[in-house]
Every structure is written in structure tokens, then in C-alpha cells.
Coordinates of C-alpha atoms in Angstrom, one line a residue:
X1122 CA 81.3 126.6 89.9
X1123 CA 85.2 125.4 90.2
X1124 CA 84.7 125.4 93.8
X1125 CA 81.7 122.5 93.4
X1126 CA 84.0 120.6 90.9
X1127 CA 86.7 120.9 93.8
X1128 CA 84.5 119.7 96.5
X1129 CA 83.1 117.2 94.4
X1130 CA 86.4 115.5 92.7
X1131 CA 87.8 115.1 96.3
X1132 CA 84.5 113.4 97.6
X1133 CA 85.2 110.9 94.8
X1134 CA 88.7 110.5 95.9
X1135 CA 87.8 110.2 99.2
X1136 CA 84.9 107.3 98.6
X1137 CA 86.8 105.3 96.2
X1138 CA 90.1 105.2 97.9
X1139 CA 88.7 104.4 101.6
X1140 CA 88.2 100.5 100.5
X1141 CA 91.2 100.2 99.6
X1142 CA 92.7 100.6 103.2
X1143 CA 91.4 98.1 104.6
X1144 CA 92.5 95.3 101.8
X1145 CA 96.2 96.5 102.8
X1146 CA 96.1 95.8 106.1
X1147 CA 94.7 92.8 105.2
X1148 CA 97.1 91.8 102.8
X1149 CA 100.0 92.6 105.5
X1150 CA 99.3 90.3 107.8
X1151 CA 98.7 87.4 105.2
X1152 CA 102.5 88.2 104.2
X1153 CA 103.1 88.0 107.9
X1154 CA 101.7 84.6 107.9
X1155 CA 103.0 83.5 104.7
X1156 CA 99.5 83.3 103.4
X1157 CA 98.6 84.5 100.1
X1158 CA 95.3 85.7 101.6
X1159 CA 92.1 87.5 100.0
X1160 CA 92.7 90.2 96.7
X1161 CA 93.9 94.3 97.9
X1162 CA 89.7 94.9 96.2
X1163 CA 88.3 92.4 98.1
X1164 CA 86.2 95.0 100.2
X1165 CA 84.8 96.8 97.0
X1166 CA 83.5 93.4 95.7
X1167 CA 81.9 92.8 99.1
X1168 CA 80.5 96.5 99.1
X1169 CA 78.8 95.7 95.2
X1170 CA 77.4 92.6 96.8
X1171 CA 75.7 94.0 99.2
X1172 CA 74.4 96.9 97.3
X1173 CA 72.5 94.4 94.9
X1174 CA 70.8 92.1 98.1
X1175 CA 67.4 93.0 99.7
X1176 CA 67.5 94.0 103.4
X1177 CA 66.1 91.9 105.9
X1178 CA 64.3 93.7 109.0
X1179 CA 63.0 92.6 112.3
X1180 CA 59.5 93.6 112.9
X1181 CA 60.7 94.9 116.1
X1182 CA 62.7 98.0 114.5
X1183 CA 61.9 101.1 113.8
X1184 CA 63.0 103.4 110.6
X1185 CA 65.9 104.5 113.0
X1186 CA 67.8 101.6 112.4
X1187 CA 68.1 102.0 108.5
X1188 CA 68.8 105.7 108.8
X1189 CA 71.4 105.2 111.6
X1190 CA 73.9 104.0 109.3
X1191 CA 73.0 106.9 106.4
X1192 CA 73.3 109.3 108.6
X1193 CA 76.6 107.9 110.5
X1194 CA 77.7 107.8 106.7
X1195 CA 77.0 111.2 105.8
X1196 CA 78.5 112.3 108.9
X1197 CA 81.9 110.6 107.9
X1198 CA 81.6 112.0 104.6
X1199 CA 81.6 115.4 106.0
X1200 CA 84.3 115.0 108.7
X1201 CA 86.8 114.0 105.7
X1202 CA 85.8 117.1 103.4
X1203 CA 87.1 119.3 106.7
X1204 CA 90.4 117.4 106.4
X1205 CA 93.0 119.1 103.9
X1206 CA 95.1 116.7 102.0
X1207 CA 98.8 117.1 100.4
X1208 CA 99.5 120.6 100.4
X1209 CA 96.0 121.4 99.4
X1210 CA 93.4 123.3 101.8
X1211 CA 90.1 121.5 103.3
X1212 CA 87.2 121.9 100.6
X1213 CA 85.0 122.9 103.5
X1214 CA 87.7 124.9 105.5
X1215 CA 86.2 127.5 107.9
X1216 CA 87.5 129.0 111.4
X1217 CA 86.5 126.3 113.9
X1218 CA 86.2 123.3 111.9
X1219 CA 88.2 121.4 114.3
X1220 CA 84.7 121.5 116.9
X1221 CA 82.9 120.1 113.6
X1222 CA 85.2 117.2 113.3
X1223 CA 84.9 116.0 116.5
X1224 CA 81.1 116.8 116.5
X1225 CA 80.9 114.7 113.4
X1226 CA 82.6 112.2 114.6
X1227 CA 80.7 111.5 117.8
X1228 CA 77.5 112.0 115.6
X1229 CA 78.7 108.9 113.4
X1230 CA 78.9 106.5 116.5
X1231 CA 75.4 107.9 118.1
X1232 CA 73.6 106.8 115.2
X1233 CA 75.5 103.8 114.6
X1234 CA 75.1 103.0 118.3
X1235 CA 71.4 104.0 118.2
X1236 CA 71.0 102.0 115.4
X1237 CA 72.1 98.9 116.7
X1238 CA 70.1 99.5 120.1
X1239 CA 66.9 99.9 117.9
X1240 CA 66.9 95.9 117.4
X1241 CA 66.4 94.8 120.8
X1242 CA 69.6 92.4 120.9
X1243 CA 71.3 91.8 123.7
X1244 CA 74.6 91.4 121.8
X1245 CA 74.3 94.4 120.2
X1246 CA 73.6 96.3 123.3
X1247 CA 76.7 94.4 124.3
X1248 CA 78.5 95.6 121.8
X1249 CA 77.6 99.2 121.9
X1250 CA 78.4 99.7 126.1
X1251 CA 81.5 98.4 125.2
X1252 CA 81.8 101.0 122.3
X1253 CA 81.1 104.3 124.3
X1254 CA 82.8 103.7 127.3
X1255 CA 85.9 102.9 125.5
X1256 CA 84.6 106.2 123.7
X1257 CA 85.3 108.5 127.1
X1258 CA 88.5 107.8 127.4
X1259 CA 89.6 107.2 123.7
X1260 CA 87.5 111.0 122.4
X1261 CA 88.9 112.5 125.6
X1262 CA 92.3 111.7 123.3
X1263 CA 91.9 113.4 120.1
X1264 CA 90.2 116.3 121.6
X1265 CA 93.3 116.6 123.4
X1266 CA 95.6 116.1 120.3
X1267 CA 93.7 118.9 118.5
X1268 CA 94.3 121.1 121.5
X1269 CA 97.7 120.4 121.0
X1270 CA 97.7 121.2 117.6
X1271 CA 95.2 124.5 118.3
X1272 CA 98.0 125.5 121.1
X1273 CA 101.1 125.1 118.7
X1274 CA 99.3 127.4 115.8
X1275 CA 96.5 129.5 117.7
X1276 CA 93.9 128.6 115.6
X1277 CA 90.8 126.3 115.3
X1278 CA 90.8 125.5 111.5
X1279 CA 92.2 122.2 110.7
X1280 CA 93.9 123.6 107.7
X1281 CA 96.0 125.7 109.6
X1282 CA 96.3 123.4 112.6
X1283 CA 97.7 120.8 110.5
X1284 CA 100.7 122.5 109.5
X1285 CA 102.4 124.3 112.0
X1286 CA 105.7 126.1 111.1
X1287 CA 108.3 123.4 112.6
X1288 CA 108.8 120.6 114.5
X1289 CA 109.8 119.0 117.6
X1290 CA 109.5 116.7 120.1
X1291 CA 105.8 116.9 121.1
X1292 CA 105.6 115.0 117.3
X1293 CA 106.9 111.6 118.9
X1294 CA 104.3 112.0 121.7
X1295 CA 101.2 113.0 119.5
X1296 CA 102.1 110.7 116.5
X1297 CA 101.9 107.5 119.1
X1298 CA 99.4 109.0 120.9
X1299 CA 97.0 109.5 117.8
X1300 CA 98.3 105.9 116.8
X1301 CA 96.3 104.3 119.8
X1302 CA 93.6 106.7 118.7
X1303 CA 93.4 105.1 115.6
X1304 CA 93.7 101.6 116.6
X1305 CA 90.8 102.3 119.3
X1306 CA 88.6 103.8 117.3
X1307 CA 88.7 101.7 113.8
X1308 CA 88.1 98.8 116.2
X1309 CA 91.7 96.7 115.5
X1310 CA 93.7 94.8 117.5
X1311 CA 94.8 95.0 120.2
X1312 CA 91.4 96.9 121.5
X1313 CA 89.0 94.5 119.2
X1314 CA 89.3 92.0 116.1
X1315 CA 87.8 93.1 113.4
X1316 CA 87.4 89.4 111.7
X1317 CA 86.3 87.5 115.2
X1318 CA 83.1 85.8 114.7
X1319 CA 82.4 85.1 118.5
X1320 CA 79.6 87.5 119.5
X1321 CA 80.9 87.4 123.6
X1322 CA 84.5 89.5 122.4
X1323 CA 82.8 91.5 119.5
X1324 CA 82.8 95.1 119.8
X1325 CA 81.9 96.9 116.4
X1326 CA 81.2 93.9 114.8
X1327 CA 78.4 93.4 117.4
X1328 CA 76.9 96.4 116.8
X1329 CA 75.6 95.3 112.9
X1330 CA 74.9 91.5 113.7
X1331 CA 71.3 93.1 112.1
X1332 CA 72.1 95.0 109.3
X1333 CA 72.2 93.6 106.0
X1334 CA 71.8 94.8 102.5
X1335 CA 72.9 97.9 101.2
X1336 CA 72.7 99.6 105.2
X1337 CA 75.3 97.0 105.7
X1338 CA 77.6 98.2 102.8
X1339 CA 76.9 102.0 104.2
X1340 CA 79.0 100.4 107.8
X1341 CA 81.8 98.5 106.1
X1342 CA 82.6 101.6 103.6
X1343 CA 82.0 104.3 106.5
X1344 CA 84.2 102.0 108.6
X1345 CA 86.7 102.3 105.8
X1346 CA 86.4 105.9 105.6
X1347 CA 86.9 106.7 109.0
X1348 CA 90.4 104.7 109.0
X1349 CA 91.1 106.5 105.8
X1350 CA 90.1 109.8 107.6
X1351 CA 92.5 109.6 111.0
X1352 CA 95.3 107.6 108.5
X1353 CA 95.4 111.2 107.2
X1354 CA 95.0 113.0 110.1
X1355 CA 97.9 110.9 111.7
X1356 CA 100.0 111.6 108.7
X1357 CA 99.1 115.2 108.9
X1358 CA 99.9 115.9 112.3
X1359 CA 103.4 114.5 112.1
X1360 CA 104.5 115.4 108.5
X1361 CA 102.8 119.4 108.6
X1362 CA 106.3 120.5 109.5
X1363 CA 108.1 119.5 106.6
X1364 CA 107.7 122.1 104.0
X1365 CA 107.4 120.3 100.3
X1366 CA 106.0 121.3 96.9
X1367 CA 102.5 120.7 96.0
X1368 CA 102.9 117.4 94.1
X1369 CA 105.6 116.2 96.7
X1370 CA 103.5 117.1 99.6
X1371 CA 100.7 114.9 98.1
X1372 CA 102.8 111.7 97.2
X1373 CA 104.5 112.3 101.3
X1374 CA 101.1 112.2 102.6
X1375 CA 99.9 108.9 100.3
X1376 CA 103.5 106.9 102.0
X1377 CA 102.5 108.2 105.0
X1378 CA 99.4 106.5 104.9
X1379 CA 101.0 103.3 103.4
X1380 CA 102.8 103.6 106.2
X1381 CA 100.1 103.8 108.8
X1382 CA 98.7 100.5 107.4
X1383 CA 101.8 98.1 107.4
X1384 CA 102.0 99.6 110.7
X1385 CA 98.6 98.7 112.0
X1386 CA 98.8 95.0 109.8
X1387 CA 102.4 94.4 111.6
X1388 CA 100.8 95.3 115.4
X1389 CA 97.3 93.1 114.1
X1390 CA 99.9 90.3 113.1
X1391 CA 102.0 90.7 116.2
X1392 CA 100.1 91.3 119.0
X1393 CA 97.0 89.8 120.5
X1394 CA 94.0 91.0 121.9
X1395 CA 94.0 92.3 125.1
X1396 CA 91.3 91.3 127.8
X1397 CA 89.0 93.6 128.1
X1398 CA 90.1 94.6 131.6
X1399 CA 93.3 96.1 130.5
X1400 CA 91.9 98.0 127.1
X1401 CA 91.0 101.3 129.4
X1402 CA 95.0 100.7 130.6
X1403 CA 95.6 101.2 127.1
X1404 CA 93.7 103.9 125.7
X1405 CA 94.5 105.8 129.2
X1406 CA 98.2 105.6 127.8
X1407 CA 97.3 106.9 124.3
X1408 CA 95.3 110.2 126.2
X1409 CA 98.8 110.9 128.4
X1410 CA 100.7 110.9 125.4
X1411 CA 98.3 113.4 123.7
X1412 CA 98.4 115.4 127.0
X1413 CA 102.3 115.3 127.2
X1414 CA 102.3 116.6 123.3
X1415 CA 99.6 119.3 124.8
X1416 CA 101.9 120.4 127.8
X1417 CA 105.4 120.9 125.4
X1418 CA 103.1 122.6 122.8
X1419 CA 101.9 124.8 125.9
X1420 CA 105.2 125.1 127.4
X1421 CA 107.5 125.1 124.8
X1422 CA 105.7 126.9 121.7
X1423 CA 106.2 124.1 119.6
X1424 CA 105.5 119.9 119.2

């Protein structure tokens, strides 16, 4: 029974705290700008909003495209229960959860992707063959990174392979590497703008043009999660080395992920978007630093 309160209290954690990310990075680049700009909560008043409208369907889509984004949901849900958090193991630990992650994962953009093809737009279709094939390259990446992390601890788990015994100087190289990861696949700047409203550059936000309603609120908070979910694994994989007490380990991991947002609301306020030409460039740089991490934790026994 305490295992079911366990699993359940950090599912609540986890779905009330993933809004919050993205009203940080928001709130960053209005400081940039010397803005005031929208409230930190602004995303969980936009998710109750949506919850209480109707949803509005084409008659040319099929019950695919409202069960797309539940099941893209539920998949997120899952992938962040197999994350462990503070010094705390992985509700849903198990040997080889690390292949369930990145399954999740890619089953989260399938339906989201399948979801949005279901309408018959030609934006959205668009916008999804711009989200896989940036996809190859940018999956191809955090597989990678795990393998680096699976090399350094000989194991599969997540729980495990997030806290390897010491430290070195494949961190650097998998900590920027699974930074690019991050950026590429929450859809921010410099690989897409998350607040553009012209449908020729969208990318994600092409893909729910159709939704509305509460399938529309399932997107923006599984969007949410998902930053929430490689924020931690970021913060993870670079502070698993540091050995710290329970309640210390917890509050490092929650500035770590502070961190991770001023970080990406400083490169959002500072750089531009790139043309789409040069975006593979880009997320072909964030795979050979997750290779070069992979090669020192095969070479040299530890990152």
C-alpha cells in the first residue's frame, strides 16, 4: 500500500510542477527585455481554460486524433515515473528501464504526430516532416547519452545509470550534449519558437493548429512535462557524481533545474532562430558531443 502512496504522491508532483517550467522561461526573457511580461502561473490558468471549453472537430477526423494526445500524455506520464529524483529511486525502477524511456518517448511523438496527420492539413503535415526528421538525428542523441551513462555504470536501470560513482570530463561533453537535446526536442529556440504564430516556420506548434479544448490542454501540459522530464535528466546526468544527503540531494536537483531554465530563457533571449538548413548542423553537433562523452566513458571508465 505505501508503495501506491509513493507512486502516486510523485505523479502529483510531477503534474503540478511541469507548468511551472515553462512560466520561468518565460519570465527570463521578459527580464531580458526589460518587460514585466505574463504571471510565473500563466500556463495553469491557460490549462483550466481549456479544460472548461468544448472541442471543436473537423468531420474529416477520425477518433485517432483525440486519443493521440491522451495517449502521447500517458506516455509522458510514464517516462517521468522511470526517472528517480533527489536521492530517491524511480517509483517504477526495473532493470532495463532506460529501453522504456526512450520507447516512451518516441511513442509520445507518434501519436502526437499521427494525430496531427489525422486532420488532413497541409500545415500540420508540414509541421510533423519537420518534426521526425529532426527526430533521427536528435533520438540518435540521447540514445547515445544513455549508452554513455549504461557504459560508465554497466547497467540499464536509470536509477543506477544516473549516479555513477565519480566524475570527470565526459560530464562537460554529455551535459552540452543533452542541452541541445533538450532545446531540440521541447521545440525552443534556436531549433523552433515556441510563441511564433506564422504557420510556414512552425514546427510543434503546427502540429495542434486542430486541437482545441481539453485535447489541447493534454499537448501544452505534456509539452510541459516533457521539458520538466529531460530538465531532470540533464540535472541528473551531471550532478549523479556528487554524493549529498537526501534532503540536499533533492534541493541540488530543484537549482539544477532552475538552472536549466534561465539557461534556456538566456539562449531564447539571445539567440535567433536558425534557418532551417542549418538546424540538422546543429543537432549533428549535440549527437558528437554525446558520442565523445560515449568514447571517454568507453575508454576511460568514467565521464
Amino acid at each position: 500500500m505505501s508503495v501506491a502512496w509513493d507512486i502516486l504522491a510523485r505523479l502529483v508532483l510531477w503534474l503540478l510542477l511541469a507548468p511551472l517550467l515553462p512560466g520561468l522561461i518565460t519570465k527570463v526573457k521578459a527580464w531580458v527585455a526589460g518587460r514585466r511580461g505574463p504571471p510565473v502561473l500563466q500556463l495553469y490558468f491557460d490549462l483550466a481554460k481549456l479544460w472548461r471549453k468544448g472541442v471543436v472537430l473537423s468531420t474529416a477526423v477520425s477518433p485517432g486524433h483525440v486519443a493521440g494526445p491522451a495517449i502521447a500524455w500517458i506516455a509522458l506520464v510514464f517516462a517521468a515515473l522511470l526517472l528517480p529524483g533527489g536521492a530517491v529511486d524511480a517509483p517504477l525502477a526495473f532493470r532495463g528501464d532506460a529501453l522504456l524511456f526512450v520507447y516512451l518517448l518516441a511513442l509520445a511523438r507518434f501519436c502526437t504526430a499521427s494525430a496531427s496527420l489525422d486532420t488532413g492539413s497541409a500545415f500540420e503535415g508540414m509541421g510533423v516532416a519537420r518534426e521526425v526528421s529532426y527526430a533521427v538525428i536528435n533520438e540518435a542523441a540521447l540514445i547515445t547519452a544513455l549508452l554513455a551513462l549504461s557504459v560508465q555504470t554497466g547497467s540499464v536501470s536509470l536509477t543506477t545509470m544516473l549516479a555513477p560513482p565519480a566524475a570527470g570530463a565526459g560530464s562537460a561533453l554529455l551535459a552540452a550534449g543533452l542541452f541541445g537535446v533538450l532545446l531540440a526536442e521541447n521545440c525552443r529556440v534556436p531549433f523552433d519558437d515556441p510563441t511564433t504564430h506564422l504557420e510556414l516556420t512552425m514546427i510543434h506548434e503546427a502540429m495542434v493548429l486542430d486541437h482545441s479544448g481539453p485535447p489541447l490542454a493534454a499537448i501544452l501540459h505534456g509539452a510541459s512535462l516533457k521539458l520538466l522530464l529531460f530538465s531532470v535528466l540533464l540535472a541528473k546526468a551531471v550532478l549523479s557524481s556528487i554524493a549529498l544527503a537526501p534532503l540536499a540531494a533533492t534541493g541540488a536537483l530543484a537549482v539544477s533545474v532552475l538552472v536549466v531554465m534561465l539557461a534556456v530563457g538566456l539562449v531564447e533571449s539571445l539567440l535567433a532562430r536558425l534557418a532551417f538548413r542549418r538546424v540538422p548542423l546543429l543537432l549533428t553537433t549535440s549527437f558528437l558531443l554525446c558520442l565523445f562523452a560515449l568514447l571517454v566513458a568507453w575508454k576511460g571508465g568514467r565521464l
